[in-house]
Each structure stands twice: as structure tokens, then as C-alpha cells.
């Protein structure tokens, strides 16, 4: 199943690495990443993962939620 | 003030009295300033950066404070990696400071440049590269806060050389620093949590065969006393994980042993028989569960953890309670009612008797000296004889990884007050010696005993130099079987006794000790044990006891990899 992860994050240089690492660690393929700085501290990230399931996405969200540089995170299931 | 001086000041502000480190090119400005602060901040010069990070872990685990270690850029920093991963797996609060080349030279393959933020991202709780001196008073308080809060873990701070030498107006303001963190305080669903606590109480009160499994979370949150109260109040047996071994007194009537691959038969059998399991501050590691498909199939599982990523990760549980172990246990304890569960407890005792008869008894009675006997002798001296009243409260026991660790975990009669430091999650050989040094620096009043194997000792044997230079009073017990014992055991049981590359030809340790000016003694018979331990305990300063043990004595019981807790083998 396809999922979109949406996060509000700290606008630091390595934040994309941090988020994609969550997927790499679980062997999940990332299809696209969108990143936009919204003010001097925060940025928005949208990431599409093509082959995940609810359980693994929940784990990623829990892990992301624990990360210091992520202010808010959620995922949406996309239809095929 | 320069950045380097500011860095030292922030460390002192965080009440750290000892740091472990090794200087090098890019960190010279820091070490130069440190020279002026020797009265306020003790620096222990190690012999290898891995030693520094394990020492910081030992310091943190023995004191409950954040451990700090320092290294230079490039190779110095990459030598930290194993220790950082170890601290991540075992939730140990450490702050690792590594130097970095000038900000203008980043990415040019400069001499001794390595991207430490990139390398350590998956194995740190947080990391940050400071490239301007004025960021130091903001980032450092955040680093310490993150390392010690919630589920503790390692934080890496990479500081460029220019940030160490730049001058700026230094002002330490903890609140301002923490206010700048982007993470918004999570509003946990407290109503749901309270409801789950009530459900947990109900489940436990109605259970016929309840069991509590305590992990390291109990120790980190200081919930040992309330755990014992829960057990007493509800008449519920308690098992511990490897890292949570000292969460309950060995002699407590409700303590039934350690769970897991080399755990006690009582604890594993009761896990399989239980109808309700309350898991506190533990993570259902594969070493605890065996094959998850066959784990505790009769039980409804309640899981308390401060880290919600642990919920339903390895084992699907029935009820999750997200919160601090002590607070949650207190809430549960309030609602528990006593229920006579004599036959359930008797089941545990029967299993223990069976283990005693088949495994523990023959092991301790063996004519050939083995690891169990040595550990038992350490036990009876350091926990029972020396401090019968304080009951091992002033003792810190550190183990390496492998058979020595499993024998120690199985045969030590630890109490809630005894320090117990071991590398569980990552299983890092070479951990014990530097961790014991760190523990002794953190708790100079305690007697620190490192239990090591011949393989693990030689992975960080250079730290004997640290003991020599800093005059550190650590008792080292080498369980020498001239084999990589645990691998040998697997080869013995599962690989047709083909002992491929596990035999070690060891040096003469007496000569090594002579060179490092450490008192040395060697034994090879069970009857020599008592005198040896007495001599070790009476010695002033570091002591090295080499016990030549039987290499064929395997650790039993054992649950073979991939099998369930029911498939335990005892010989």
C-alpha cells in the first residue's frame, strides 16, 4: 500500500536524512520527498512510501514522534 | 570567552565531575582550556576512544548521571561508534563530544575528517554539529536534557575547530536553551492511560497465574521499591530481564529468576503458563522471547513503557500503558488486592528445584573449576560476607559479554542496591574493563568488580594503562577458558563440535599485569577460590585474578535460537 507521511520538522540541514533513515532502517522504499522551509525554524516534509503497511507505518510514526527535531507527524493511506 | 571554554563551562553546569577522553588535532583548543579547569573537572585519559565511551557508560549506569566522553575528529570520533550504539540499545545517557575540522573545510576530505552526524544518526537519540561558538550555550543544555529525559540515550555533539576558538559573550541559560527546542510537549491521552491502568488492575486482580517481568526501565525510573510492594500486595511473582537483574532482591520470596535464552527455568516456564503478564520497562527482546510465535500464548500481556515505539514491536500485547515505570506501578499498586496464589508460586519453586538439581547443583559441585563457581565465590564474598547488613549496596558488578556474562547473570545473588552493569542489547565484547573504570570514577566509595572473559578482556586490554595512570581500584576477575566461550558453546551444540577459529592462544597475563603494576593471582582449582577472593578483596588498589576454568562447561539451561521457551535444553 501507498502512504504519505506529513511532518513539521526543525529546519536543519540533515533533517531529510533523519526522516528517510526511518524508512531505510525498515527496508521501505521511498518514492518521493518534498521539503519546504516555512519559517526560520520550521519546515514541512511530505514523503511518499510505496510499499508499506499500517503496522510498519505506525512504528515509523511512533519513532518519528519520539525524535527531537520533529514537531508533528502523521500519515495518510493513499489509494492505489 | 572562547567556544572551548564555554563547552567546559556547560559541562560543569550540568554537574558532571569526570569526563573520559583522548586528545587529538582538532580537539586541542578544548584540551588547552581544560588544562585551566583541572580543579573543577577531572579528565581521565583513556588508551582508546572506545574505552572512553564505555567508561562514560559505566559512569552513567553506576551514578544515574549523564556520562561524558571526548574525542578528536575522524578516527577518534569513529572509534566512538560501537560505544554509542551500545548506549542506544541499553538506554544509557551519555553525551559524546567529538571535534570536527573547520567549518570552511567540511566536505573536502580534510585530514581526519569524518561526517559524524551522518554516521551516528541511526544510533543516537540526537546529534548536532556546532559550527558557531554562540550555539554552544544553546545546544549543550539541550544535549544533556535529551540524553537524560524520557528513555535515556546517547547524544553526539560534533564541534568544529573554529567554534572552539571563536570568542563570544557566554551566558548559560538552561530555560532559554530548552525553550528553543522544536519538539512540542506531547499531550498524552491521560484519560485513556488511566482507563488502561484500571483495566490492568482488574486483569491482575482476576488473574489466577499473574507474572510481572521487570526490565531496566524499573531501575532507570527508581521503581524497585514499588515493584516489590506490588509483588507483596498482589502476591504476584516477579521475573527480571538481563538488564533488570537488580530490580528485585534475589532473596525476595516473590523473585523467581531471570527470563530469556539463559534465564531460569522457573521464570521461563511461568511466562509460558501465566494468564496475565505485566511487563514493566522491558522491550521483549528476541533473547527474552525466543520465537515470538510461541511466546506466552496463554497470557494477556500488559506492557508499561516510557517509549511507545516499543509497544507491539516484537510481541503483540493486549494493553499498553505509556508512562514512567514508577508512576504507573504506583498507580497499579494502589488497586491491587491480595489473592492467595500458593499453587502458582509453588509451580515456580518446583521449577527452581528442578533447575537446582539438574543444572546449578552439578555445576557448583564440579571438580573442575568453572565460571559458575567463581561467580558464586564473588557473590558470597562481596554480597553476603562483606556487607551482610547493607547487602551488597556498596558493590558494583560489571560483566563483559558471553559466557562470563551469562554465568554472572545467573549465579549472582543481586539485590536492589547492588550495582549491575552489563552490555545487553548490543552485546559489546570489551565492554567490562572500561565500564568498570567509569563506574569506579563515578562511585569511588564502591567496590567495583569486573567479570571478564579472555576474549573480551583483550578487546580493550589497553585500558589497563588507564588503571595504571589514574590509580583506579578495580578488581578484575578473568574467567580464562582459552576459548571464545559462547561461540564455542554454539559450535558444540549446533555445529557438530567444529570449533572453527574459537580457540585463543593467550599471552601470559601475569607478565602483562607486571608491566602494568597490577597485583596478580592465578588459580585453577575450586579449593583455591575462597583464599583468592579473600586476597582480592583485601588488596589495596587494582587486582587481577585469573581463574583458569573448564572450557567445556556450557551455560545451561538454554533456549536454542529461533525456538520457543518450551524448547529449553538443560544439558
mmCIF file of N, CA, C and O in Angstrom, chain B residues 204-298:
data_model
loop_
_atom_site.group_PDB
_atom_site.id
_atom_site.type_symbol
_atom_site.label_atom_id
_atom_site.label_comp_id
_atom_site.label_asym_id
_atom_site.label_seq_id
_atom_site.Cartn_x
_atom_site.Cartn_y
_atom_site.Cartn_z
ATOM 1 N N UNK B 204 -5.082 -8.044 36.605
ATOM 2 C CA UNK B 204 -4.171 -8.648 37.579
ATOM 3 C C UNK B 204 -4.937 -9.220 38.761
ATOM 4 O O UNK B 204 -4.624 -10.307 39.259
ATOM 5 N N UNK B 205 -5.952 -8.477 39.221
ATOM 6 C CA UNK B 205 -6.711 -8.966 40.380
ATOM 7 C C UNK B 205 -7.502 -10.233 40.066
ATOM 8 O O UNK B 205 -7.701 -11.075 40.934
ATOM 9 N N UNK B 206 -7.940 -10.323 38.820
ATOM 10 C CA UNK B 206 -8.730 -11.504 38.448
ATOM 11 C C UNK B 206 -7.871 -12.688 38.012
ATOM 12 O O UNK B 206 -8.380 -13.780 37.808
ATOM 13 N N UNK B 207 -6.580 -12.431 37.837
ATOM 14 C CA UNK B 207 -5.724 -13.489 37.278
ATOM 15 C C UNK B 207 -5.495 -14.609 38.290
ATOM 16 O O UNK B 207 -5.423 -14.375 39.487
ATOM 17 N N UNK B 208 -5.358 -15.802 37.753
ATOM 18 C CA UNK B 208 -5.002 -16.950 38.603
ATOM 19 C C UNK B 208 -3.483 -17.114 38.612
ATOM 20 O O UNK B 208 -2.901 -17.549 39.596
ATOM 21 N N UNK B 209 -2.887 -16.835 37.457
ATOM 22 C CA UNK B 209 -1.446 -17.044 37.326
ATOM 23 C C UNK B 209 -0.780 -15.781 36.760
ATOM 24 O O UNK B 209 -0.312 -15.770 35.628
ATOM 25 N N UNK B 210 -0.740 -14.723 37.552
ATOM 26 C CA UNK B 210 -0.122 -13.498 37.041
ATOM 27 C C UNK B 210 1.393 -13.518 37.203
ATOM 28 O O UNK B 210 1.927 -14.255 38.029
ATOM 29 N N UNK B 211 2.070 -12.718 36.393
ATOM 30 C CA UNK B 211 3.536 -12.646 36.459
ATOM 31 C C UNK B 211 3.957 -11.228 36.089
ATOM 32 O O UNK B 211 3.408 -10.640 35.165
ATOM 33 N N UNK B 212 4.919 -10.699 36.840
ATOM 34 C CA UNK B 212 5.495 -9.399 36.469
ATOM 35 C C UNK B 212 6.878 -9.650 35.882
ATOM 36 O O UNK B 212 7.660 -10.415 36.452
ATOM 37 N N UNK B 213 7.170 -9.042 34.742
ATOM 38 C CA UNK B 213 8.529 -9.107 34.199
ATOM 39 C C UNK B 213 9.111 -7.698 34.239
ATOM 40 O O UNK B 213 8.557 -6.776 33.641
ATOM 41 N N UNK B 214 10.194 -7.556 35.000
ATOM 42 C CA UNK B 214 10.778 -6.228 35.202
ATOM 43 C C UNK B 214 12.022 -6.061 34.358
ATOM 44 O O UNK B 214 12.908 -6.907 34.353
ATOM 45 N N UNK B 215 12.091 -4.944 33.665
ATOM 46 C CA UNK B 215 13.257 -4.648 32.838
ATOM 47 C C UNK B 215 14.049 -3.486 33.407
ATOM 48 O O UNK B 215 13.803 -3.033 34.528
ATOM 49 N N UNK B 216 14.972 -2.969 32.594
ATOM 50 C CA UNK B 216 15.842 -1.902 33.079
ATOM 51 C C UNK B 216 15.073 -0.618 33.372
ATOM 52 O O UNK B 216 15.515 0.217 34.144
ATOM 53 N N UNK B 217 13.892 -0.466 32.745
ATOM 54 C CA UNK B 217 13.070 0.715 33.000
ATOM 55 C C UNK B 217 12.764 0.881 34.474
ATOM 56 O O UNK B 217 12.651 2.000 34.980
ATOM 57 N N UNK B 218 12.641 -0.247 35.182
ATOM 58 C CA UNK B 218 12.369 -0.200 36.625
ATOM 59 C C UNK B 218 13.546 0.471 37.338
ATOM 60 O O UNK B 218 13.364 1.305 38.229
ATOM 61 N N UNK B 219 14.767 0.121 36.923
ATOM 62 C CA UNK B 219 15.950 0.702 37.559
ATOM 63 C C UNK B 219 16.090 2.179 37.192
ATOM 64 O O UNK B 219 16.388 3.009 38.039
ATOM 65 N N UNK B 220 15.860 2.496 35.926
ATOM 66 C CA UNK B 220 16.048 3.876 35.474
ATOM 67 C C UNK B 220 15.063 4.811 36.176
ATOM 68 O O UNK B 220 15.417 5.917 36.555
ATOM 69 N N UNK B 221 13.833 4.332 36.370
ATOM 70 C CA UNK B 221 12.853 5.223 36.988
ATOM 71 C C UNK B 221 12.846 5.088 38.513
ATOM 72 O O UNK B 221 12.077 5.759 39.185
ATOM 73 N N UNK B 222 13.689 4.222 39.051
ATOM 74 C CA UNK B 222 13.756 4.060 40.512
ATOM 75 C C UNK B 222 12.518 3.414 41.080
ATOM 76 O O UNK B 222 12.005 3.821 42.130
ATOM 77 N N UNK B 223 11.993 2.400 40.400
ATOM 78 C CA UNK B 223 10.729 1.785 40.818
ATOM 79 C C UNK B 223 10.929 0.473 41.574
ATOM 80 O O UNK B 223 9.988 -0.299 41.733
ATOM 81 N N UNK B 224 12.165 0.206 42.057
ATOM 82 C CA UNK B 224 12.432 -1.090 42.676
ATOM 83 C C UNK B 224 11.522 -1.341 43.886
ATOM 84 O O UNK B 224 10.966 -2.426 44.049
ATOM 85 N N UNK B 225 11.387 -0.302 44.738
ATOM 86 C CA UNK B 225 10.609 -0.489 45.969
ATOM 87 C C UNK B 225 9.138 -0.732 45.653
ATOM 88 O O UNK B 225 8.507 -1.624 46.233
ATOM 89 N N UNK B 226 8.605 0.033 44.726
ATOM 90 C CA UNK B 226 7.176 -0.130 44.411
ATOM 91 C C UNK B 226 6.928 -1.457 43.679
ATOM 92 O O UNK B 226 5.866 -2.079 43.831
ATOM 93 N N UNK B 227 7.947 -1.919 42.981
ATOM 94 C CA UNK B 227 7.830 -3.238 42.332
ATOM 95 C C UNK B 227 7.675 -4.335 43.395
ATOM 96 O O UNK B 227 6.780 -5.187 43.302
ATOM 97 N N UNK B 228 8.537 -4.256 44.411
ATOM 98 C CA UNK B 228 8.459 -5.242 45.493
ATOM 99 C C UNK B 228 7.121 -5.138 46.216
ATOM 100 O O UNK B 228 6.525 -6.152 46.603
ATOM 101 N N UNK B 229 6.633 -3.897 46.349
ATOM 102 C CA UNK B 229 5.349 -3.699 47.023
ATOM 103 C C UNK B 229 4.218 -4.325 46.207
ATOM 104 O O UNK B 229 3.328 -4.977 46.766
ATOM 105 N N UNK B 230 4.266 -4.125 44.902
ATOM 106 C CA UNK B 230 3.255 -4.720 44.010
ATOM 107 C C UNK B 230 3.228 -6.239 44.188
ATOM 108 O O UNK B 230 2.159 -6.849 44.293
ATOM 109 N N UNK B 231 4.441 -6.827 44.194
ATOM 110 C CA UNK B 231 4.540 -8.282 44.305
ATOM 111 C C UNK B 231 3.917 -8.758 45.611
ATOM 112 O O UNK B 231 3.129 -9.711 45.638
ATOM 113 N N UNK B 232 4.258 -8.069 46.697
ATOM 114 C CA UNK B 232 3.742 -8.443 48.013
ATOM 115 C C UNK B 232 2.249 -8.227 48.132
ATOM 116 O O UNK B 232 1.524 -9.069 48.652
ATOM 117 N N UNK B 233 1.817 -7.068 47.641
ATOM 118 C CA UNK B 233 0.420 -6.694 47.821
ATOM 119 C C UNK B 233 -0.502 -7.615 47.023
ATOM 120 O O UNK B 233 -1.551 -8.012 47.498
ATOM 121 N N UNK B 234 -0.078 -7.946 45.823
ATOM 122 C CA UNK B 234 -0.954 -8.761 44.992
ATOM 123 C C UNK B 234 -0.595 -10.239 44.973
ATOM 124 O O UNK B 234 -1.260 -11.024 44.312
ATOM 125 N N UNK B 235 0.505 -10.595 45.673
ATOM 126 C CA UNK B 235 1.011 -11.972 45.648
ATOM 127 C C UNK B 235 1.317 -12.383 44.201
ATOM 128 O O UNK B 235 0.765 -13.351 43.674
ATOM 129 N N UNK B 236 2.162 -11.588 43.572
ATOM 130 C CA UNK B 236 2.493 -11.829 42.160
ATOM 131 C C UNK B 236 4.006 -12.090 42.036
ATOM 132 O O UNK B 236 4.805 -11.272 42.465
ATOM 133 N N UNK B 237 4.387 -13.224 41.461
ATOM 134 C CA UNK B 237 5.807 -13.497 41.262
ATOM 135 C C UNK B 237 6.435 -12.499 40.279
ATOM 136 O O UNK B 237 5.752 -11.988 39.392
ATOM 137 N N UNK B 238 7.729 -12.238 40.462
ATOM 138 C CA UNK B 238 8.427 -11.273 39.617
ATOM 139 C C UNK B 238 9.645 -11.925 38.965
ATOM 140 O O UNK B 238 10.439 -12.575 39.637
ATOM 141 N N UNK B 239 9.755 -11.767 37.665
ATOM 142 C CA UNK B 239 10.954 -12.208 36.944
ATOM 143 C C UNK B 239 11.654 -10.962 36.428
ATOM 144 O O UNK B 239 11.024 -9.923 36.266
ATOM 145 N N UNK B 240 12.950 -11.056 36.182
ATOM 146 C CA UNK B 240 13.689 -9.892 35.682
ATOM 147 C C UNK B 240 14.352 -10.231 34.355
ATOM 148 O O UNK B 240 14.651 -11.382 34.072
ATOM 149 N N UNK B 241 14.613 -9.185 33.569
ATOM 150 C CA UNK B 241 15.389 -9.379 32.349
ATOM 151 C C UNK B 241 16.874 -9.261 32.693
ATOM 152 O O UNK B 241 17.218 -8.935 33.830
ATOM 153 N N UNK B 242 17.732 -9.483 31.729
ATOM 154 C CA UNK B 242 19.178 -9.397 31.977
ATOM 155 C C UNK B 242 19.570 -8.026 32.541
ATOM 156 O O UNK B 242 20.252 -7.940 33.553
ATOM 157 N N UNK B 243 19.106 -6.948 31.889
ATOM 158 C CA UNK B 243 19.489 -5.616 32.369
ATOM 159 C C UNK B 243 18.725 -5.214 33.618
ATOM 160 O O UNK B 243 19.147 -4.341 34.353
ATOM 161 N N UNK B 244 17.607 -5.852 33.844
ATOM 162 C CA UNK B 244 16.816 -5.519 35.033
ATOM 163 C C UNK B 244 17.105 -6.450 36.196
ATOM 164 O O UNK B 244 16.335 -6.524 37.152
ATOM 165 N N UNK B 245 18.228 -7.175 36.126
ATOM 166 C CA UNK B 245 18.525 -8.221 37.111
ATOM 167 C C UNK B 245 18.514 -7.723 38.555
ATOM 168 O O UNK B 245 18.129 -8.454 39.466
ATOM 169 N N UNK B 246 18.933 -6.462 38.767
ATOM 170 C CA UNK B 246 18.966 -5.988 40.151
ATOM 171 C C UNK B 246 17.701 -5.211 40.520
ATOM 172 O O UNK B 246 17.678 -4.495 41.499
ATOM 173 N N UNK B 247 16.637 -5.369 39.746
ATOM 174 C CA UNK B 247 15.384 -4.669 40.063
ATOM 175 C C UNK B 247 14.707 -5.272 41.281
ATOM 176 O O UNK B 247 13.866 -4.647 41.908
ATOM 177 N N UNK B 248 15.077 -6.508 41.611
ATOM 178 C CA UNK B 248 14.456 -7.135 42.780
ATOM 179 C C UNK B 248 15.492 -7.958 43.538
ATOM 180 O O UNK B 248 16.402 -8.526 42.943
ATOM 181 N N UNK B 249 15.343 -8.022 44.844
ATOM 182 C CA UNK B 249 16.253 -8.822 45.655
ATOM 183 C C UNK B 249 16.194 -10.276 45.251
ATOM 184 O O UNK B 249 15.106 -10.849 45.136
ATOM 185 N N UNK B 250 17.356 -10.887 45.121
ATOM 186 C CA UNK B 250 17.396 -12.309 44.802
ATOM 187 C C UNK B 250 16.662 -13.129 45.862
ATOM 188 O O UNK B 250 16.005 -14.118 45.567
ATOM 189 N N UNK B 251 16.768 -12.679 47.113
ATOM 190 C CA UNK B 251 16.194 -13.477 48.213
ATOM 191 C C UNK B 251 14.724 -13.169 48.477
ATOM 192 O O UNK B 251 14.132 -13.754 49.374
ATOM 193 N N UNK B 252 14.146 -12.254 47.740
ATOM 194 C CA UNK B 252 12.726 -11.949 47.931
ATOM 195 C C UNK B 252 11.894 -13.186 47.570
ATOM 196 O O UNK B 252 12.167 -13.861 46.580
ATOM 197 N N UNK B 253 10.876 -13.462 48.387
ATOM 198 C CA UNK B 253 10.054 -14.668 48.150
ATOM 199 C C UNK B 253 9.365 -14.646 46.798
ATOM 200 O O UNK B 253 8.988 -15.669 46.262
ATOM 201 N N UNK B 254 9.165 -13.427 46.277
ATOM 202 C CA UNK B 254 8.420 -13.329 45.024
ATOM 203 C C UNK B 254 9.331 -13.332 43.798
ATOM 204 O O UNK B 254 8.864 -13.363 42.673
ATOM 205 N N UNK B 255 10.650 -13.256 44.034
ATOM 206 C CA UNK B 255 11.567 -13.252 42.902
ATOM 207 C C UNK B 255 11.714 -14.669 42.352
ATOM 208 O O UNK B 255 11.986 -15.607 43.102
ATOM 209 N N UNK B 256 11.521 -14.831 41.046
ATOM 210 C CA UNK B 256 11.585 -16.191 40.507
ATOM 211 C C UNK B 256 12.656 -16.371 39.452
ATOM 212 O O UNK B 256 12.753 -17.425 38.842
ATOM 213 N N UNK B 257 13.481 -15.356 39.240
ATOM 214 C CA UNK B 257 14.621 -15.559 38.353
ATOM 215 C C UNK B 257 14.632 -14.679 37.124
ATOM 216 O O UNK B 257 13.803 -13.795 36.967
ATOM 217 N N UNK B 258 15.588 -14.978 36.277
ATOM 218 C CA UNK B 258 15.784 -14.180 35.063
ATOM 219 C C UNK B 258 15.101 -14.878 33.888
ATOM 220 O O UNK B 258 15.140 -16.093 33.783
ATOM 221 N N UNK B 259 14.510 -14.075 33.020
ATOM 222 C CA UNK B 259 13.892 -14.648 31.825
ATOM 223 C C UNK B 259 14.907 -14.710 30.697
ATOM 224 O O UNK B 259 15.962 -14.096 30.772
ATOM 225 N N UNK B 260 14.598 -15.447 29.663
ATOM 226 C CA UNK B 260 15.388 -15.376 28.442
ATOM 227 C C UNK B 260 16.169 -16.615 28.095
ATOM 228 O O UNK B 260 16.047 -17.663 28.727
ATOM 229 N N UNK B 261 17.010 -16.443 27.084
ATOM 230 C CA UNK B 261 17.739 -17.550 26.479
ATOM 231 C C UNK B 261 18.497 -18.398 27.509
ATOM 232 O O UNK B 261 18.492 -19.619 27.440
ATOM 233 N N UNK B 262 19.161 -17.737 28.454
ATOM 234 C CA UNK B 262 19.860 -18.472 29.505
ATOM 235 C C UNK B 262 19.220 -18.186 30.868
ATOM 236 O O UNK B 262 19.882 -18.251 31.900
ATOM 237 N N UNK B 263 17.957 -17.843 30.843
ATOM 238 C CA UNK B 263 17.262 -17.497 32.075
ATOM 239 C C UNK B 263 16.967 -18.722 32.920
ATOM 240 O O UNK B 263 17.334 -19.848 32.584
ATOM 241 N N UNK B 264 16.293 -18.471 34.036
ATOM 242 C CA UNK B 264 15.949 -19.568 34.939
ATOM 243 C C UNK B 264 14.736 -20.326 34.415
ATOM 244 O O UNK B 264 13.850 -19.756 33.788
ATOM 245 N N UNK B 265 14.724 -21.619 34.708
ATOM 246 C CA UNK B 265 13.608 -22.442 34.244
ATOM 247 C C UNK B 265 12.288 -21.949 34.823
ATOM 248 O O UNK B 265 11.260 -21.962 34.154
ATOM 249 N N UNK B 266 12.336 -21.518 36.086
ATOM 250 C CA UNK B 266 11.109 -21.057 36.732
ATOM 251 C C UNK B 266 10.537 -19.853 35.979
ATOM 252 O O UNK B 266 9.340 -19.820 35.667
ATOM 253 N N UNK B 267 11.390 -18.877 35.682
ATOM 254 C CA UNK B 267 10.908 -17.654 35.033
ATOM 255 C C UNK B 267 10.353 -17.960 33.637
ATOM 256 O O UNK B 267 9.283 -17.472 33.264
ATOM 257 N N UNK B 268 11.064 -18.795 32.888
ATOM 258 C CA UNK B 268 10.604 -19.092 31.529
ATOM 259 C C UNK B 268 9.345 -19.960 31.534
ATOM 260 O O UNK B 268 8.420 -19.728 30.764
ATOM 261 N N UNK B 269 9.317 -20.941 32.431
ATOM 262 C CA UNK B 269 8.132 -21.813 32.478
ATOM 263 C C UNK B 269 6.913 -21.024 32.933
ATOM 264 O O UNK B 269 5.805 -21.204 32.418
ATOM 265 N N UNK B 270 7.120 -20.128 33.887
ATOM 266 C CA UNK B 270 5.982 -19.337 34.370
ATOM 267 C C UNK B 270 5.489 -18.367 33.300
ATOM 268 O O UNK B 270 4.301 -18.090 33.208
ATOM 269 N N UNK B 271 6.416 -17.856 32.484
ATOM 270 C CA UNK B 271 5.998 -16.996 31.363
ATOM 271 C C UNK B 271 5.045 -17.764 30.461
ATOM 272 O O UNK B 271 4.014 -17.241 30.020
ATOM 273 N N UNK B 272 5.397 -19.010 30.193
ATOM 274 C CA UNK B 272 4.581 -19.803 29.277
ATOM 275 C C UNK B 272 3.236 -20.212 29.890
ATOM 276 O O UNK B 272 2.264 -20.424 29.175
ATOM 277 N N UNK B 273 3.213 -20.331 31.222
ATOM 278 C CA UNK B 273 1.988 -20.779 31.891
ATOM 279 C C UNK B 273 1.072 -19.633 32.319
ATOM 280 O O UNK B 273 -0.116 -19.843 32.558
ATOM 281 N N UNK B 274 1.638 -18.422 32.445
ATOM 282 C CA UNK B 274 0.907 -17.313 33.050
ATOM 283 C C UNK B 274 -0.359 -16.969 32.269
ATOM 284 O O UNK B 274 -0.422 -17.171 31.051
ATOM 285 N N UNK B 275 -1.354 -16.461 32.997
ATOM 286 C CA UNK B 275 -2.550 -15.991 32.285
ATOM 287 C C UNK B 275 -2.552 -14.473 32.114
ATOM 288 O O UNK B 275 -3.210 -13.942 31.230
ATOM 289 N N UNK B 276 -1.799 -13.758 32.984
ATOM 290 C CA UNK B 276 -1.622 -12.316 32.786
ATOM 291 C C UNK B 276 -0.154 -11.972 33.044
ATOM 292 O O UNK B 276 0.411 -12.387 34.052
ATOM 293 N N UNK B 277 0.443 -11.252 32.114
ATOM 294 C CA UNK B 277 1.826 -10.815 32.304
ATOM 295 C C UNK B 277 1.855 -9.296 32.323
ATOM 296 O O UNK B 277 1.300 -8.644 31.438
ATOM 297 N N UNK B 278 2.481 -8.745 33.364
ATOM 298 C CA UNK B 278 2.687 -7.307 33.432
ATOM 299 C C UNK B 278 4.159 -7.059 33.124
ATOM 300 O O UNK B 278 5.030 -7.389 33.923
ATOM 301 N N UNK B 279 4.444 -6.511 31.944
ATOM 302 C CA UNK B 279 5.829 -6.259 31.535
ATOM 303 C C UNK B 279 6.138 -4.793 31.786
ATOM 304 O O UNK B 279 5.449 -3.916 31.271
ATOM 305 N N UNK B 280 7.153 -4.529 32.611
ATOM 306 C CA UNK B 280 7.445 -3.150 33.000
ATOM 307 C C UNK B 280 8.836 -2.750 32.523
ATOM 308 O O UNK B 280 9.825 -3.373 32.902
ATOM 309 N N UNK B 281 8.928 -1.717 31.715
ATOM 310 C CA UNK B 281 10.222 -1.181 31.306
ATOM 311 C C UNK B 281 11.116 -2.213 30.648
ATOM 312 O O UNK B 281 12.317 -2.241 30.891
ATOM 313 N N UNK B 282 10.542 -3.043 29.851
ATOM 314 C CA UNK B 282 11.333 -4.021 29.093
ATOM 315 C C UNK B 282 10.804 -4.041 27.661
ATOM 316 O O UNK B 282 9.737 -3.520 27.394
ATOM 317 N N UNK B 283 11.593 -4.641 26.750
ATOM 318 C CA UNK B 283 11.220 -4.445 25.339
ATOM 319 C C UNK B 283 11.001 -5.736 24.565
ATOM 320 O O UNK B 283 11.054 -5.745 23.345
ATOM 321 N N UNK B 284 10.789 -6.816 25.269
ATOM 322 C CA UNK B 284 10.546 -8.110 24.611
ATOM 323 C C UNK B 284 11.608 -8.389 23.553
ATOM 324 O O UNK B 284 11.291 -8.638 22.378
ATOM 325 N N UNK B 285 12.863 -8.291 23.974
ATOM 326 C CA UNK B 285 13.959 -8.580 23.044
ATOM 327 C C UNK B 285 13.865 -10.028 22.594
ATOM 328 O O UNK B 285 13.293 -10.877 23.276
ATOM 329 N N UNK B 286 14.447 -10.326 21.444
ATOM 330 C CA UNK B 286 14.390 -11.706 20.936
ATOM 331 C C UNK B 286 15.094 -12.664 21.894
ATOM 332 O O UNK B 286 14.777 -13.853 21.938
ATOM 333 N N UNK B 287 16.057 -12.158 22.684
ATOM 334 C CA UNK B 287 16.746 -13.006 23.662
ATOM 335 C C UNK B 287 15.814 -13.356 24.824
ATOM 336 O O UNK B 287 16.072 -14.301 25.566
ATOM 337 N N UNK B 288 14.779 -12.549 25.008
ATOM 338 C CA UNK B 288 13.814 -12.813 26.077
ATOM 339 C C UNK B 288 12.684 -13.719 25.579
ATOM 340 O O UNK B 288 12.244 -14.624 26.276
ATOM 341 N N UNK B 289 12.243 -13.482 24.349
ATOM 342 C CA UNK B 289 11.024 -14.158 23.893
ATOM 343 C C UNK B 289 11.281 -15.483 23.185
ATOM 344 O O UNK B 289 10.384 -16.303 23.085
ATOM 345 N N UNK B 290 12.514 -15.688 22.682
ATOM 346 C CA UNK B 290 12.686 -16.823 21.778
ATOM 347 C C UNK B 290 11.822 -16.572 20.552
ATOM 348 O O UNK B 290 11.595 -15.416 20.181
ATOM 349 N N UNK B 291 11.310 -17.609 19.964
ATOM 350 C CA UNK B 291 10.420 -17.428 18.817
ATOM 351 C C UNK B 291 9.124 -16.749 19.268
ATOM 352 O O UNK B 291 8.367 -17.322 20.047
ATOM 353 N N UNK B 292 8.856 -15.508 18.787
ATOM 354 C CA UNK B 292 7.702 -14.761 19.302
ATOM 355 C C UNK B 292 6.378 -15.500 19.076
ATOM 356 O O UNK B 292 5.418 -15.305 19.839
ATOM 357 N N UNK B 293 6.334 -16.335 18.054
ATOM 358 C CA UNK B 293 5.071 -17.031 17.751
ATOM 359 C C UNK B 293 4.647 -17.946 18.892
ATOM 360 O O UNK B 293 3.459 -18.183 19.101
ATOM 361 N N UNK B 294 5.631 -18.442 19.631
ATOM 362 C CA UNK B 294 5.273 -19.372 20.703
ATOM 363 C C UNK B 294 5.422 -18.768 22.089
ATOM 364 O O UNK B 294 5.504 -19.473 23.081
ATOM 365 N N UNK B 295 5.456 -17.422 22.166
ATOM 366 C CA UNK B 295 5.742 -16.772 23.443
ATOM 367 C C UNK B 295 4.461 -16.510 24.234
ATOM 368 O O UNK B 295 3.528 -15.885 23.715
ATOM 369 N N UNK B 296 4.420 -16.971 25.455
ATOM 370 C CA UNK B 296 3.345 -16.664 26.408
ATOM 371 C C UNK B 296 1.964 -16.726 25.765
ATOM 372 O O UNK B 296 1.196 -15.770 25.822
ATOM 373 N N UNK B 297 1.671 -17.878 25.162
ATOM 374 C CA UNK B 297 0.430 -17.952 24.395
ATOM 375 C C UNK B 297 -0.829 -17.944 25.256
ATOM 376 O O UNK B 297 -1.906 -17.646 24.768
ATOM 377 N N UNK B 298 -0.671 -18.286 26.536
ATOM 378 C CA UNK B 298 -1.855 -18.309 27.403
ATOM 379 C C UNK B 298 -2.122 -16.965 28.054
ATOM 380 O O UNK B 298 -3.086 -16.812 28.784
#
